[in-house]
mmCIF file of C-alpha atoms and ligand atoms in Angstrom:
data_model
loop_
_atom_site.group_PDB
_atom_site.id
_atom_site.type_symbol
_atom_site.label_atom_id
_atom_site.label_comp_id
_atom_site.label_asym_id
_atom_site.label_seq_id
_atom_site.Cartn_x
_atom_site.Cartn_y
_atom_site.Cartn_z
ATOM 1 C CA MET A 229 10.644 5.723 -21.313
ATOM 2 C CA LYS A 230 6.843 6.137 -21.350
ATOM 3 C CA PHE A 231 5.139 6.427 -17.967
ATOM 4 C CA ALA A 232 1.714 6.983 -16.470
ATOM 5 C CA LYS A 233 1.132 8.826 -13.215
ATOM 6 C CA MET A 234 -1.912 7.606 -11.281
ATOM 7 C CA HIS A 235 -3.207 7.875 -7.758
ATOM 8 C CA GLY A 236 -5.397 6.111 -5.237
ATOM 9 C CA LEU A 237 -6.768 8.719 -2.795
ATOM 10 C CA GLY A 238 -3.722 10.896 -3.467
ATOM 11 C CA ASN A 239 -1.175 8.086 -2.974
ATOM 12 C CA ASN A 240 0.517 8.581 -6.307
ATOM 13 C CA TYR A 241 3.049 6.511 -8.225
ATOM 14 C CA ILE A 242 4.846 6.518 -11.575
ATOM 15 C CA TYR A 243 3.624 3.444 -13.449
ATOM 16 C CA VAL A 244 5.974 1.715 -15.895
ATOM 17 C CA ASN A 245 4.624 -0.821 -18.395
ATOM 18 C CA LEU A 246 7.252 -3.543 -18.795
ATOM 19 C CA TRP A 247 5.397 -5.062 -21.751
ATOM 20 C CA ASP A 248 6.458 -1.887 -23.627
ATOM 21 C CA THR A 249 9.630 -0.836 -21.862
ATOM 22 C CA LEU A 250 12.844 -2.831 -21.512
ATOM 23 C CA ILE A 251 14.602 -1.858 -18.272
ATOM 24 C CA GLU A 252 17.075 -4.017 -16.401
ATOM 25 C CA GLU A 253 15.931 -5.018 -12.918
ATOM 26 C CA LYS A 254 19.004 -3.390 -11.361
ATOM 27 C CA GLU A 255 17.735 -0.079 -12.769
ATOM 28 C CA PHE A 256 14.370 -0.207 -10.955
ATOM 29 C CA ALA A 257 15.516 1.169 -7.582
ATOM 30 C CA PRO A 258 17.633 4.093 -8.886
ATOM 31 C CA LEU A 259 14.925 4.903 -11.436
ATOM 32 C CA ALA A 260 12.320 5.012 -8.644
ATOM 33 C CA VAL A 261 14.474 7.485 -6.718
ATOM 34 C CA ALA A 262 14.967 9.623 -9.835
ATOM 35 C CA VAL A 263 11.341 9.777 -11.022
ATOM 36 C CA SER A 264 9.963 10.292 -7.491
ATOM 37 C CA ASN A 265 11.963 13.475 -6.933
ATOM 38 C CA VAL A 266 9.608 16.450 -7.257
ATOM 39 C CA ASN A 267 12.453 18.874 -8.111
ATOM 40 C CA THR A 268 14.586 16.947 -10.584
ATOM 41 C CA GLY A 269 12.155 14.183 -11.541
ATOM 42 C CA ILE A 270 8.414 13.790 -12.019
ATOM 43 C CA GLY A 271 7.387 13.735 -8.350
ATOM 44 C CA SER A 272 5.571 10.814 -6.713
ATOM 45 C CA ASP A 273 5.430 8.539 -3.665
ATOM 46 C CA GLY A 274 7.430 5.996 -5.668
ATOM 47 C CA MET A 275 7.363 3.848 -8.804
ATOM 48 C CA ILE A 276 5.336 0.784 -9.729
ATOM 49 C CA THR A 277 6.245 -1.644 -12.508
ATOM 50 C CA MET A 278 3.619 -3.783 -14.262
ATOM 51 C CA GLY A 279 4.563 -6.714 -16.442
ATOM 52 C CA PRO A 280 3.978 -10.339 -17.377
ATOM 53 C CA SER A 281 3.645 -13.070 -14.755
ATOM 54 C CA HIS A 282 3.815 -16.877 -14.967
ATOM 55 C CA ILE A 283 1.127 -17.284 -12.298
ATOM 56 C CA ALA A 284 -1.204 -14.317 -12.714
ATOM 57 C CA ASP A 285 -2.579 -11.875 -15.278
ATOM 58 C CA ALA A 286 0.179 -9.426 -14.340
ATOM 59 C CA ARG A 287 3.045 -8.872 -11.917
ATOM 60 C CA MET A 288 3.326 -5.655 -9.901
ATOM 61 C CA ARG A 289 6.392 -4.413 -8.024
ATOM 62 C CA ILE A 290 6.438 -1.271 -5.893
ATOM 63 C CA PHE A 291 9.464 0.907 -5.135
ATOM 64 C CA ASN A 292 9.365 3.669 -2.528
ATOM 65 C CA GLU A 293 10.786 7.167 -2.977
ATOM 66 C CA ASP A 294 14.059 6.004 -1.393
ATOM 67 C CA GLY A 295 14.359 3.086 -3.839
ATOM 68 C CA SER A 296 13.479 0.409 -1.279
ATOM 69 C CA GLU A 297 11.011 -2.209 -2.499
ATOM 70 C CA GLY A 298 7.724 -2.800 -0.711
ATOM 71 C CA GLU A 299 6.084 -6.216 -0.848
ATOM 72 C CA ASN A 300 2.596 -4.907 -1.615
ATOM 73 C CA CYS A 301 0.625 -1.749 -2.380
ATOM 74 C CA GLY A 302 -3.133 -1.488 -2.012
ATOM 75 C CA ASN A 303 -3.636 1.862 -3.745
ATOM 76 C CA GLY A 304 -1.208 0.714 -6.425
ATOM 77 C CA LEU A 305 -3.155 -2.494 -7.087
ATOM 78 C CA ARG A 306 -6.341 -0.538 -7.768
ATOM 79 C CA CYS A 307 -4.503 1.725 -10.247
ATOM 80 C CA VAL A 308 -2.858 -1.305 -11.898
ATOM 81 C CA GLY A 309 -6.298 -2.880 -12.381
ATOM 82 C CA LYS A 310 -7.573 0.331 -13.983
ATOM 83 C CA TYR A 311 -4.486 0.695 -16.195
ATOM 84 C CA LEU A 312 -4.575 -2.904 -17.451
ATOM 85 C CA TYR A 313 -8.308 -2.821 -18.243
ATOM 86 C CA GLU A 314 -8.497 0.629 -19.874
ATOM 87 C CA LYS A 315 -5.334 0.008 -21.928
ATOM 88 C CA GLY A 316 -6.816 -3.298 -23.110
ATOM 89 C CA ILE A 317 -3.861 -5.285 -21.753
ATOM 90 C CA VAL A 318 -6.073 -7.396 -19.473
ATOM 91 C CA PRO A 319 -9.644 -6.746 -20.648
ATOM 92 C CA LYS A 320 -11.235 -8.643 -17.746
ATOM 93 C CA GLU A 321 -13.355 -7.385 -14.828
ATOM 94 C CA ARG A 322 -11.807 -9.986 -12.532
ATOM 95 C CA LEU A 323 -8.046 -10.454 -12.676
ATOM 96 C CA THR A 324 -5.085 -11.583 -10.612
ATOM 97 C CA VAL A 325 -1.907 -9.660 -9.862
ATOM 98 C CA GLU A 326 1.256 -11.240 -8.515
ATOM 99 C CA THR A 327 3.070 -9.225 -5.841
ATOM 100 C CA LYS A 328 6.006 -10.004 -3.572
ATOM 101 C CA GLY A 329 3.393 -10.255 -0.830
ATOM 102 C CA GLY A 330 1.318 -12.884 -2.617
ATOM 103 C CA LEU A 331 -1.342 -13.311 -5.292
ATOM 104 C CA MET A 332 -3.990 -10.568 -5.225
ATOM 105 C CA TYR A 333 -7.506 -10.922 -6.663
ATOM 106 C CA LEU A 334 -9.064 -7.800 -8.177
ATOM 107 C CA GLU A 335 -12.688 -7.063 -9.074
ATOM 108 C CA LEU A 336 -13.159 -3.971 -11.253
ATOM 109 C CA HIS A 337 -16.290 -1.810 -10.876
ATOM 110 C CA LEU A 338 -17.049 -0.161 -14.234
ATOM 111 C CA ASN A 339 -19.130 2.813 -15.395
ATOM 112 C CA GLU A 340 -22.390 2.291 -17.339
ATOM 113 C CA ALA A 341 -20.618 2.205 -20.701
ATOM 114 C CA GLY A 342 -18.175 -0.406 -19.376
ATOM 115 C CA ASP A 343 -15.102 1.481 -20.551
ATOM 116 C CA VAL A 344 -13.980 3.207 -17.345
ATOM 117 C CA VAL A 345 -12.921 1.601 -14.078
ATOM 118 C CA GLU A 346 -14.396 3.692 -11.269
ATOM 119 C CA GLU A 347 -13.573 1.589 -8.235
ATOM 120 C CA VAL A 348 -11.730 -1.630 -7.522
ATOM 121 C CA THR A 349 -12.221 -4.252 -4.834
ATOM 122 C CA VAL A 350 -9.052 -6.178 -3.948
ATOM 123 C CA ASP A 351 -8.898 -9.439 -2.001
ATOM 124 C CA MET A 352 -5.651 -8.657 -0.168
ATOM 125 C CA GLY A 353 -5.382 -12.178 1.227
ATOM 126 C CA GLU A 354 -4.804 -13.112 4.850
ATOM 127 C CA PRO A 355 -2.914 -10.828 7.237
ATOM 128 C CA ARG A 356 0.265 -12.290 8.677
ATOM 129 C CA LEU A 357 0.409 -11.781 12.430
ATOM 130 C CA ARG A 358 3.420 -13.641 13.805
ATOM 131 C CA ARG A 359 6.406 -11.423 14.731
ATOM 132 C CA GLU A 360 8.662 -13.416 12.405
ATOM 133 C CA GLN A 361 6.329 -12.550 9.491
ATOM 134 C CA LEU A 362 6.769 -8.787 9.741
ATOM 135 C CA PRO A 363 9.566 -9.039 11.011
ATOM 136 C CA VAL A 364 9.570 -7.456 14.462
ATOM 137 C CA LEU A 365 11.680 -8.261 17.534
ATOM 138 C CA GLY A 366 10.900 -7.969 21.234
ATOM 139 C CA GLY A 367 9.056 -11.211 21.893
ATOM 140 C CA ALA A 368 8.464 -14.777 20.784
ATOM 141 C CA PRO A 369 8.891 -14.912 16.989
ATOM 142 C CA ASP A 370 5.899 -17.206 16.505
ATOM 143 C CA GLU A 371 3.567 -14.976 18.543
ATOM 144 C CA GLN A 372 1.670 -11.770 17.681
ATOM 145 C CA ALA A 373 2.964 -8.314 18.574
ATOM 146 C CA LEU A 374 -0.331 -7.262 20.163
ATOM 147 C CA LEU A 375 -0.263 -3.850 21.871
ATOM 148 C CA GLN A 376 3.489 -4.270 22.306
ATOM 149 C CA PRO A 377 5.115 -1.379 24.187
ATOM 150 C CA ILE A 378 7.707 0.688 22.294
ATOM 151 C CA GLU A 379 9.622 3.743 23.466
ATOM 152 C CA VAL A 380 10.226 6.598 21.029
ATOM 153 C CA GLY A 381 11.860 9.896 21.952
ATOM 154 C CA GLY A 382 11.034 9.433 25.638
ATOM 155 C CA GLU A 383 7.387 8.657 24.854
ATOM 156 C CA MET A 384 5.768 5.223 25.272
ATOM 157 C CA PHE A 385 3.440 3.832 22.606
ATOM 158 C CA GLN A 386 1.804 0.446 22.049
ATOM 159 C CA PHE A 387 1.820 -1.031 18.555
ATOM 160 C CA THR A 388 0.106 -4.020 16.980
ATOM 161 C CA GLY A 389 2.134 -5.649 14.209
ATOM 162 C CA VAL A 390 0.317 -6.711 11.027
ATOM 163 C CA SER A 391 1.803 -7.743 7.678
ATOM 164 C CA MET A 392 -0.123 -7.511 4.421
ATOM 165 C CA GLY A 393 2.996 -8.772 2.720
ATOM 166 C CA ASN A 394 4.633 -5.542 3.896
ATOM 167 C CA PRO A 395 5.112 -4.725 7.578
ATOM 168 C CA HIS A 396 2.864 -2.334 9.535
ATOM 169 C CA ALA A 397 2.986 -1.067 13.121
ATOM 170 C CA VAL A 398 -0.523 0.108 14.038
ATOM 171 C CA ILE A 399 -0.748 2.520 16.979
ATOM 172 C CA PHE A 400 -4.127 3.502 18.435
ATOM 173 C CA VAL A 401 -4.161 7.106 19.683
ATOM 174 C CA ASP A 402 -6.795 9.499 21.072
ATOM 175 C CA ASP A 403 -6.884 11.624 17.913
ATOM 176 C CA ALA A 404 -5.018 10.414 14.817
ATOM 177 C CA THR A 405 -5.753 13.716 13.042
ATOM 178 C CA LYS A 406 -3.632 15.598 15.554
ATOM 179 C CA ILE A 407 -0.652 13.289 16.007
ATOM 180 C CA ASP A 408 2.854 14.523 15.096
ATOM 181 C CA VAL A 409 3.317 12.036 12.253
ATOM 182 C CA ALA A 410 6.436 13.744 10.862
ATOM 183 C CA GLY A 411 8.061 13.768 14.296
ATOM 184 C CA ILE A 412 7.240 10.290 15.526
ATOM 185 C CA GLY A 413 6.894 8.373 12.245
ATOM 186 C CA PRO A 414 10.535 8.268 11.143
ATOM 187 C CA LYS A 415 11.726 7.277 14.626
ATOM 188 C CA LEU A 416 9.392 4.282 14.521
ATOM 189 C CA GLU A 417 10.213 3.439 10.891
ATOM 190 C CA HIS A 418 13.887 3.145 11.832
ATOM 191 C CA HIS A 419 13.405 1.672 15.320
ATOM 192 C CA PRO A 420 15.750 -1.280 16.014
ATOM 193 C CA LEU A 421 12.740 -3.510 16.794
ATOM 194 C CA PHE A 422 12.044 -3.547 13.011
ATOM 195 C CA PRO A 423 14.985 -5.162 11.161
ATOM 196 C CA GLU A 424 13.432 -4.323 7.768
ATOM 197 C CA ARG A 425 11.962 -0.991 8.962
ATOM 198 C CA VAL A 426 8.177 -0.610 9.091
ATOM 199 C CA ASN A 427 5.163 1.364 7.844
ATOM 200 C CA VAL A 428 3.584 3.230 10.774
ATOM 201 C CA GLU A 429 -0.158 3.882 11.143
ATOM 202 C CA PHE A 430 -1.730 6.163 13.771
ATOM 203 C CA VAL A 431 -5.387 5.231 14.176
ATOM 204 C CA THR A 432 -8.432 6.356 16.174
ATOM 205 C CA ALA A 433 -11.611 4.247 16.301
ATOM 206 C CA LYS A 434 -14.424 6.842 16.050
ATOM 207 C CA ASN A 435 -16.874 3.970 16.564
ATOM 208 C CA ASP A 436 -16.949 0.288 15.606
ATOM 209 C CA ARG A 437 -17.419 1.098 11.886
ATOM 210 C CA GLU A 438 -15.077 4.081 11.320
ATOM 211 C CA LEU A 439 -11.377 4.784 11.770
ATOM 212 C CA ASP A 440 -9.432 8.025 11.524
ATOM 213 C CA PHE A 441 -6.060 7.166 10.000
ATOM 214 C CA ARG A 442 -2.702 8.802 9.347
ATOM 215 C CA VAL A 443 0.404 7.097 7.999
ATOM 216 C CA TRP A 444 4.178 7.393 7.844
ATOM 217 C CA GLU A 445 5.267 5.029 5.097
ATOM 218 C CA ARG A 446 8.510 3.081 5.070
ATOM 219 C CA GLY A 447 10.670 4.589 2.368
ATOM 220 C CA SER A 448 8.259 7.395 1.431
ATOM 221 C CA GLY A 449 7.238 9.249 4.587
ATOM 222 C CA ILE A 450 3.816 10.892 4.914
ATOM 223 C CA THR A 451 1.447 9.898 2.118
ATOM 224 C CA MET A 452 -2.184 10.857 1.543
ATOM 225 C CA ALA A 453 -3.251 7.227 1.789
ATOM 226 C CA CYS A 454 -1.940 3.701 2.269
ATOM 227 C CA GLY A 455 -4.146 0.781 1.235
ATOM 228 C CA THR A 456 -2.160 -1.972 2.922
ATOM 229 C CA GLY A 457 -1.926 0.284 5.981
ATOM 230 C CA ALA A 458 -5.709 0.703 6.074
ATOM 231 C CA CYS A 459 -6.075 -3.089 5.898
ATOM 232 C CA ALA A 460 -3.555 -3.499 8.728
ATOM 233 C CA ALA A 461 -5.415 -0.897 10.801
ATOM 234 C CA VAL A 462 -8.732 -2.760 10.510
ATOM 235 C CA VAL A 463 -7.093 -6.083 11.397
ATOM 236 C CA ALA A 464 -5.450 -4.459 14.441
ATOM 237 C CA GLY A 465 -8.797 -2.884 15.355
ATOM 238 C CA VAL A 466 -10.458 -6.319 15.394
ATOM 239 C CA LEU A 467 -7.560 -7.882 17.314
ATOM 240 C CA THR A 468 -7.845 -5.158 19.981
ATOM 241 C CA ASN A 469 -11.665 -5.451 20.195
ATOM 242 C CA ARG A 470 -12.368 -2.026 18.718
ATOM 243 C CA LEU A 471 -13.946 -3.428 15.551
ATOM 244 C CA GLN A 472 -16.023 -6.468 14.565
ATOM 245 C CA ARG A 473 -14.632 -9.221 12.317
ATOM 246 C CA GLY A 474 -16.681 -9.501 9.131
ATOM 247 C CA GLU A 475 -18.029 -5.939 9.259
ATOM 248 C CA THR A 476 -17.185 -3.295 6.638
ATOM 249 C CA VAL A 477 -15.192 -0.445 8.190
ATOM 250 C CA VAL A 478 -14.767 3.024 6.624
ATOM 251 C CA VAL A 479 -11.195 4.203 7.020
ATOM 252 C CA HIS A 480 -10.840 8.008 6.780
ATOM 253 C CA LEU A 481 -7.409 8.729 5.296
ATOM 254 C CA LEU A 482 -6.002 12.181 4.457
ATOM 255 C CA GLY A 483 -6.849 11.589 0.789
ATOM 256 C CA GLY A 484 -10.325 10.116 1.305
ATOM 257 C CA ASP A 485 -12.123 6.942 2.401
ATOM 258 C CA LEU A 486 -11.495 3.243 1.869
ATOM 259 C CA SER A 487 -13.946 0.433 2.708
ATOM 260 C CA ILE A 488 -12.155 -2.443 4.416
ATOM 261 C CA ARG A 489 -13.528 -5.764 5.673
ATOM 262 C CA TRP A 490 -11.629 -8.565 7.408
ATOM 263 C CA GLY A 491 -13.895 -11.401 6.354
ATOM 264 C CA HIS A 492 -14.777 -14.538 8.271
ATOM 265 C CA ASP A 493 -12.879 -16.363 5.507
ATOM 266 C CA GLY A 494 -9.702 -14.788 6.900
ATOM 267 C CA HIS A 495 -9.152 -12.560 3.867
ATOM 268 C CA VAL A 496 -9.015 -8.760 3.988
ATOM 269 C CA TYR A 497 -11.050 -6.943 1.314
ATOM 270 C CA MET A 498 -10.367 -3.345 0.285
ATOM 271 C CA ARG A 499 -12.598 -1.238 -1.953
ATOM 272 C CA GLY A 500 -11.736 2.228 -3.277
ATOM 273 C CA PRO A 501 -11.103 4.485 -6.298
ATOM 274 C CA ALA A 502 -8.252 4.747 -8.782
ATOM 275 C CA ALA A 503 -7.499 7.713 -11.024
ATOM 276 C CA TRP A 504 -5.316 8.813 -13.933
ATOM 277 C CA ILE A 505 -3.176 11.928 -13.489
ATOM 278 C CA CYS A 506 -1.124 12.035 -16.702
ATOM 279 C CA GLU A 507 0.976 10.100 -19.206
ATOM 280 C CA GLY A 508 4.324 11.207 -20.464
ATOM 281 C CA GLU A 509 7.866 10.401 -21.484
ATOM 282 C CA TRP A 510 10.686 10.225 -18.957
ATOM 283 C CA LEU A 511 13.771 11.793 -20.517
ATOM 284 C CA GLY A 512 16.102 10.543 -17.864
ATOM 285 C CA ASP A 513 19.358 12.329 -17.109
ATOM 286 C CA GLY A 514 18.586 15.825 -18.299
ATOM 287 C CA GLY A 515 17.098 14.754 -21.585
ATOM 288 C CA SER A 516 20.369 13.828 -23.292
ATOM 289 C CA LYS A 517 18.426 10.910 -24.719
ATOM 290 C CA ARG A 518 16.106 13.266 -26.664
ATOM 291 C CA GLY A 519 15.448 12.473 -30.263
HETATM 292 N N1 LIG B 643 1.162 3.069 -0.245
HETATM 293 C C1 LIG B 643 1.080 1.623 -0.369
HETATM 294 C C2 LIG B 643 1.996 0.887 0.564
HETATM 295 C C3 LIG B 643 3.395 1.092 0.226
HETATM 296 C C4 LIG B 643 4.205 0.267 1.155
HETATM 297 C C5 LIG B 643 5.657 0.670 1.174
HETATM 298 N N2 LIG B 643 5.823 1.987 1.774
HETATM 299 C C6 LIG B 643 6.462 -0.345 1.960
HETATM 300 O O1 LIG B 643 7.669 -0.150 2.070
HETATM 301 O O2 LIG B 643 5.880 -1.329 2.435
HETATM 302 C C7 LIG B 643 -0.340 1.112 -0.209
HETATM 303 O O3 LIG B 643 -1.253 1.795 -0.685
HETATM 304 O O4 LIG B 643 -0.518 0.005 0.351
#
């Protein structure tokens, strides 16, 4: 099976082109686990499939390192846009991608020659804020989880629940760059308040235009960046009066910066880079399929 490895600010995935490759859907999850393994596979934060859609230019699905499927992937969408344009599959500067979390609208920003996608802006749609939309327990299902208390390992935190199609628990802390993400993250990911687990973001508002950001991702653990998480963090920042609706916010992730704006139209816009790492052939179980 041919694959491409790409990253958005270091959040890297193995990209599989389903126009070229016939794989049964039941294979996606185990394949994601296999290719993600850095010792016996290729090594990545997960796997992303790209293929035909009845309602959009393409359909994207994202599988975490543990084989679980996420409903959306911001860094992945930017790489998908770059892949589809530069491979000539969807030679358009504006395109739509169907995800489990909804229809995403991409705008590609090209180099002078018009043959390389340097950055991508994605309209990530409206955030979903009702508990039942994450899902998260601990209060009225049709209300927001706004600064909701949660106890983890004897410590109390407050999270704000935001879904970008996938669930996020955003926690504002004094210094996100110093938080024990590996210690606290998994306990929150698997906390009983989150029936489908959760992505966990630790965020510090440096001012009303900049966030420091660290993430523990559902199904993948610490990653260098999380696009949907950055969107969730800005929405939570506005909801908790740390940020202004309609203003562009720079989110400083481990892997670099994303520009995020929760527009007055209700949609969240994300702008950032996408990059190739390599292309190759997956030989599967020890290469017995060689030749
Ligand atoms: N890294 C991705 C999010 C993956 C989400 C996945 N971990 C989930 O289970 O929701 C991003 O750039 O948005």
